[in-house]
Amino acid sequence: MLTVTIPVDVQQALRKALKAAGTDECGGVLMGEHVGPGHFAVRHLSVQGGGRFASFVRQTQSALRALRKFFNQSGHDYERFNYLGEWHSHPSFSVQPSPTDHQSMLDIVMDVRVGANFVVLLIFKVSHQGDLEGSAHTYLPDGSHGLSTLVLAGAA
Ligand SMILES: [Zn+2]
């Protein structure tokens, strides 16, 4: 559906968050830049959690603060920079979304207050070899979802 690129600096932030959370889930909000047709780059992500990432319901206040900060820094260019979706970790199992993950994302994209045309869910883990692994899924307001392409920039 879409391609989502994770720049090296964001990968480093992710590794740090995953390491700090250990065997607990962590997650947050993704802010992206529209870099081409169907192609987004993650420019910023908030980190919440440590501790069971409570049924993946966002800590709304903290998420909104992160969004406001991002929009201030990016000059309120909503056409180019916007809320892209959510991320969280699956420290000890597959990076594929659970049924609850799918439903949570559909709840967000079908929420008229969010007003999103689509939302992306990224799930990450660090493999035993120390590599960052992830998956990307995109959700549409019509209730459909599909696999998207996750690109870890700089990886061979
Ligand atoms: Zn999950």
mmCIF file of C-alpha atoms and ligand atoms in Angstrom:
data_model
loop_
_atom_site.group_PDB
_atom_site.id
_atom_site.type_symbol
_atom_site.label_atom_id
_atom_site.label_comp_id
_atom_site.label_asym_id
_atom_site.label_seq_id
_atom_site.Cartn_x
_atom_site.Cartn_y
_atom_site.Cartn_z
ATOM 1 C CA MET A 1 0.000 0.000 0.000
ATOM 2 C CA LEU A 2 2.550 2.542 1.199
ATOM 3 C CA THR A 3 6.263 2.719 1.729
ATOM 4 C CA VAL A 4 7.511 3.950 5.105
ATOM 5 C CA THR A 5 11.182 4.802 5.514
ATOM 6 C CA ILE A 6 12.855 4.899 8.920
ATOM 7 C CA PRO A 7 15.901 7.196 8.808
ATOM 8 C CA VAL A 8 19.020 6.217 10.733
ATOM 9 C CA ASP A 9 18.470 8.734 13.559
ATOM 10 C CA VAL A 10 14.947 7.417 14.165
ATOM 11 C CA GLN A 11 16.255 3.841 14.136
ATOM 12 C CA GLN A 12 18.687 4.854 16.853
ATOM 13 C CA ALA A 13 15.867 6.361 18.927
ATOM 14 C CA LEU A 14 13.897 3.132 18.481
ATOM 15 C CA ARG A 15 16.796 0.922 19.533
ATOM 16 C CA LYS A 16 17.288 3.056 22.620
ATOM 17 C CA ALA A 17 13.579 2.870 23.544
ATOM 18 C CA LEU A 18 13.422 -0.895 22.962
ATOM 19 C CA LYS A 19 16.546 -1.450 25.002
ATOM 20 C CA ALA A 20 15.241 0.678 27.887
ATOM 21 C CA ALA A 21 11.897 -1.177 27.892
ATOM 22 C CA GLY A 22 13.587 -4.582 27.957
ATOM 23 C CA THR A 23 10.953 -7.303 27.899
ATOM 24 C CA ASP A 24 8.136 -4.764 28.302
ATOM 25 C CA GLU A 25 6.257 -3.259 25.400
ATOM 26 C CA CYS A 26 6.693 0.386 24.551
ATOM 27 C CA GLY A 27 5.218 2.520 21.831
ATOM 28 C CA GLY A 28 3.999 5.908 20.787
ATOM 29 C CA VAL A 29 2.958 8.195 17.984
ATOM 30 C CA LEU A 30 4.613 8.564 14.575
ATOM 31 C CA MET A 31 5.043 11.870 12.796
ATOM 32 C CA GLY A 32 5.876 11.606 9.150
ATOM 33 C CA GLU A 33 6.961 13.579 6.137
ATOM 34 C CA HIS A 34 5.347 12.951 2.773
ATOM 35 C CA VAL A 35 8.420 12.424 0.591
ATOM 36 C CA GLY A 36 6.833 11.055 -2.595
ATOM 37 C CA PRO A 37 3.758 9.325 -4.019
ATOM 38 C CA GLY A 38 2.720 6.759 -1.430
ATOM 39 C CA HIS A 39 6.020 7.247 0.364
ATOM 40 C CA PHE A 40 6.492 8.604 3.881
ATOM 41 C CA ALA A 41 9.519 9.031 6.101
ATOM 42 C CA VAL A 42 9.200 8.923 9.885
ATOM 43 C CA ARG A 43 10.689 12.184 11.200
ATOM 44 C CA HIS A 44 9.765 11.891 14.845
ATOM 45 C CA LEU A 45 8.289 9.366 17.199
ATOM 46 C CA SER A 46 7.132 9.704 20.761
ATOM 47 C CA VAL A 47 8.041 7.047 23.292
ATOM 48 C CA GLN A 48 5.551 5.988 25.933
ATOM 49 C CA GLY A 49 5.354 3.007 28.145
ATOM 50 C CA GLY A 50 7.712 0.627 29.568
ATOM 51 C CA GLY A 51 5.366 -1.563 31.483
ATOM 52 C CA ARG A 52 2.594 -3.396 29.735
ATOM 53 C CA PHE A 53 1.562 -0.992 27.000
ATOM 54 C CA ALA A 54 -2.000 -0.852 28.301
ATOM 55 C CA SER A 55 -4.030 -2.528 25.590
ATOM 56 C CA PHE A 56 -2.374 -0.123 23.193
ATOM 57 C CA VAL A 57 -4.612 2.805 24.064
ATOM 58 C CA ARG A 58 -2.678 5.974 23.508
ATOM 59 C CA GLN A 59 -1.884 8.290 26.342
ATOM 60 C CA THR A 60 -3.733 11.006 24.509
ATOM 61 C CA GLN A 61 -2.435 14.050 26.335
ATOM 62 C CA SER A 62 1.144 13.086 25.874
ATOM 63 C CA ALA A 63 0.511 12.197 22.239
ATOM 64 C CA LEU A 64 -1.123 15.537 21.545
ATOM 65 C CA ARG A 65 1.765 17.375 23.195
ATOM 66 C CA ALA A 66 4.185 15.519 20.946
ATOM 67 C CA LEU A 67 2.097 16.386 17.899
ATOM 68 C CA ARG A 68 1.940 20.074 18.796
ATOM 69 C CA LYS A 69 5.685 20.207 19.293
ATOM 70 C CA PHE A 70 6.239 18.506 15.960
ATOM 71 C CA PHE A 71 3.915 20.895 14.109
ATOM 72 C CA ASN A 72 5.615 23.893 15.707
ATOM 73 C CA GLN A 73 9.005 22.623 14.591
ATOM 74 C CA SER A 74 7.831 21.788 11.074
ATOM 75 C CA GLY A 75 6.135 25.158 10.544
ATOM 76 C CA HIS A 76 2.583 23.761 10.486
ATOM 77 C CA ASP A 77 3.060 22.438 6.957
ATOM 78 C CA TYR A 78 0.293 19.831 7.339
ATOM 79 C CA GLU A 79 0.377 18.933 3.677
ATOM 80 C CA ARG A 80 3.935 17.679 4.066
ATOM 81 C CA PHE A 81 4.287 16.839 7.771
ATOM 82 C CA ASN A 82 1.537 15.060 9.608
ATOM 83 C CA TYR A 83 0.424 12.423 12.050
ATOM 84 C CA LEU A 84 1.355 9.148 10.394
ATOM 85 C CA GLY A 85 0.167 6.614 12.927
ATOM 86 C CA GLU A 86 1.364 4.529 15.840
ATOM 87 C CA TRP A 87 4.220 2.259 16.707
ATOM 88 C CA HIS A 88 4.872 -0.253 19.440
ATOM 89 C CA SER A 89 7.193 -3.082 20.244
ATOM 90 C CA HIS A 90 6.676 -6.814 20.422
ATOM 91 C CA PRO A 91 9.809 -7.579 22.427
ATOM 92 C CA SER A 92 9.415 -11.335 22.539
ATOM 93 C CA PHE A 93 7.131 -12.369 19.705
ATOM 94 C CA SER A 94 6.491 -11.813 15.999
ATOM 95 C CA VAL A 95 6.331 -8.250 14.689
ATOM 96 C CA GLN A 96 3.017 -9.025 12.997
ATOM 97 C CA PRO A 97 -0.003 -7.163 14.439
ATOM 98 C CA SER A 98 -2.318 -9.045 16.800
ATOM 99 C CA PRO A 99 -6.098 -8.989 16.237
ATOM 100 C CA THR A 100 -6.257 -6.372 19.022
ATOM 101 C CA ASP A 101 -3.645 -4.279 17.221
ATOM 102 C CA HIS A 102 -5.680 -4.382 13.996
ATOM 103 C CA GLN A 103 -8.838 -3.373 15.836
ATOM 104 C CA SER A 104 -7.120 -0.522 17.718
ATOM 105 C CA MET A 105 -5.822 0.938 14.469
ATOM 106 C CA LEU A 106 -9.215 0.639 12.770
ATOM 107 C CA ASP A 107 -10.752 2.429 15.766
ATOM 108 C CA ILE A 108 -8.295 5.289 15.251
ATOM 109 C CA VAL A 109 -8.653 5.602 11.468
ATOM 110 C CA MET A 110 -12.469 5.347 11.617
ATOM 111 C CA ASP A 111 -12.648 7.977 14.399
ATOM 112 C CA VAL A 112 -13.921 11.157 12.742
ATOM 113 C CA ARG A 113 -12.253 13.246 15.468
ATOM 114 C CA VAL A 114 -8.891 12.010 14.254
ATOM 115 C CA GLY A 115 -9.905 12.755 10.670
ATOM 116 C CA ALA A 116 -7.107 10.720 9.139
ATOM 117 C CA ASN A 117 -7.185 9.492 5.519
ATOM 118 C CA PHE A 118 -5.082 6.540 6.636
ATOM 119 C CA VAL A 119 -2.979 5.483 9.602
ATOM 120 C CA VAL A 120 0.132 3.350 9.710
ATOM 121 C CA LEU A 121 1.056 0.831 12.394
ATOM 122 C CA LEU A 122 4.724 -0.036 12.799
ATOM 123 C CA ILE A 123 5.793 -2.867 15.095
ATOM 124 C CA PHE A 124 9.418 -3.353 16.056
ATOM 125 C CA LYS A 125 11.670 -5.715 17.913
ATOM 126 C CA VAL A 126 15.391 -6.230 18.229
ATOM 127 C CA SER A 127 16.405 -9.699 17.059
ATOM 128 C CA HIS A 128 18.788 -11.982 18.953
ATOM 129 C CA GLN A 129 21.436 -10.843 16.467
ATOM 130 C CA GLY A 130 20.809 -7.252 17.541
ATOM 131 C CA ASP A 131 19.109 -6.225 14.297
ATOM 132 C CA LEU A 132 16.093 -3.967 14.254
ATOM 133 C CA GLU A 133 13.129 -5.820 12.718
ATOM 134 C CA GLY A 134 9.754 -4.379 11.924
ATOM 135 C CA SER A 135 6.502 -4.563 10.054
ATOM 136 C CA ALA A 136 4.295 -1.865 8.533
ATOM 137 C CA HIS A 137 0.540 -2.013 8.037
ATOM 138 C CA THR A 138 -1.787 0.670 6.718
ATOM 139 C CA TYR A 139 -5.423 1.116 7.767
ATOM 140 C CA LEU A 140 -8.120 2.967 5.852
ATOM 141 C CA PRO A 141 -11.360 4.589 7.056
ATOM 142 C CA ASP A 142 -13.387 2.070 5.021
ATOM 143 C CA GLY A 143 -12.212 -0.611 7.440
ATOM 144 C CA SER A 144 -9.656 -2.234 5.176
ATOM 145 C CA HIS A 145 -5.992 -2.726 5.924
ATOM 146 C CA GLY A 146 -2.942 -4.014 4.138
ATOM 147 C CA LEU A 147 0.717 -4.746 4.428
ATOM 148 C CA SER A 148 3.020 -1.838 3.632
ATOM 149 C CA THR A 149 6.723 -1.720 2.918
ATOM 150 C CA LEU A 150 9.059 -0.808 5.751
ATOM 151 C CA VAL A 151 12.466 0.497 4.715
ATOM 152 C CA LEU A 152 15.223 0.750 7.317
ATOM 153 C CA ALA A 153 17.421 3.377 5.725
ATOM 154 C CA GLY A 154 21.087 2.501 5.544
ATOM 155 C CA ALA A 155 20.455 -1.229 5.948
ATOM 156 C CA ALA A 156 21.863 -3.367 3.154
HETATM 157 ZN ZN ZN B 1 0.937 -5.404 19.276
#
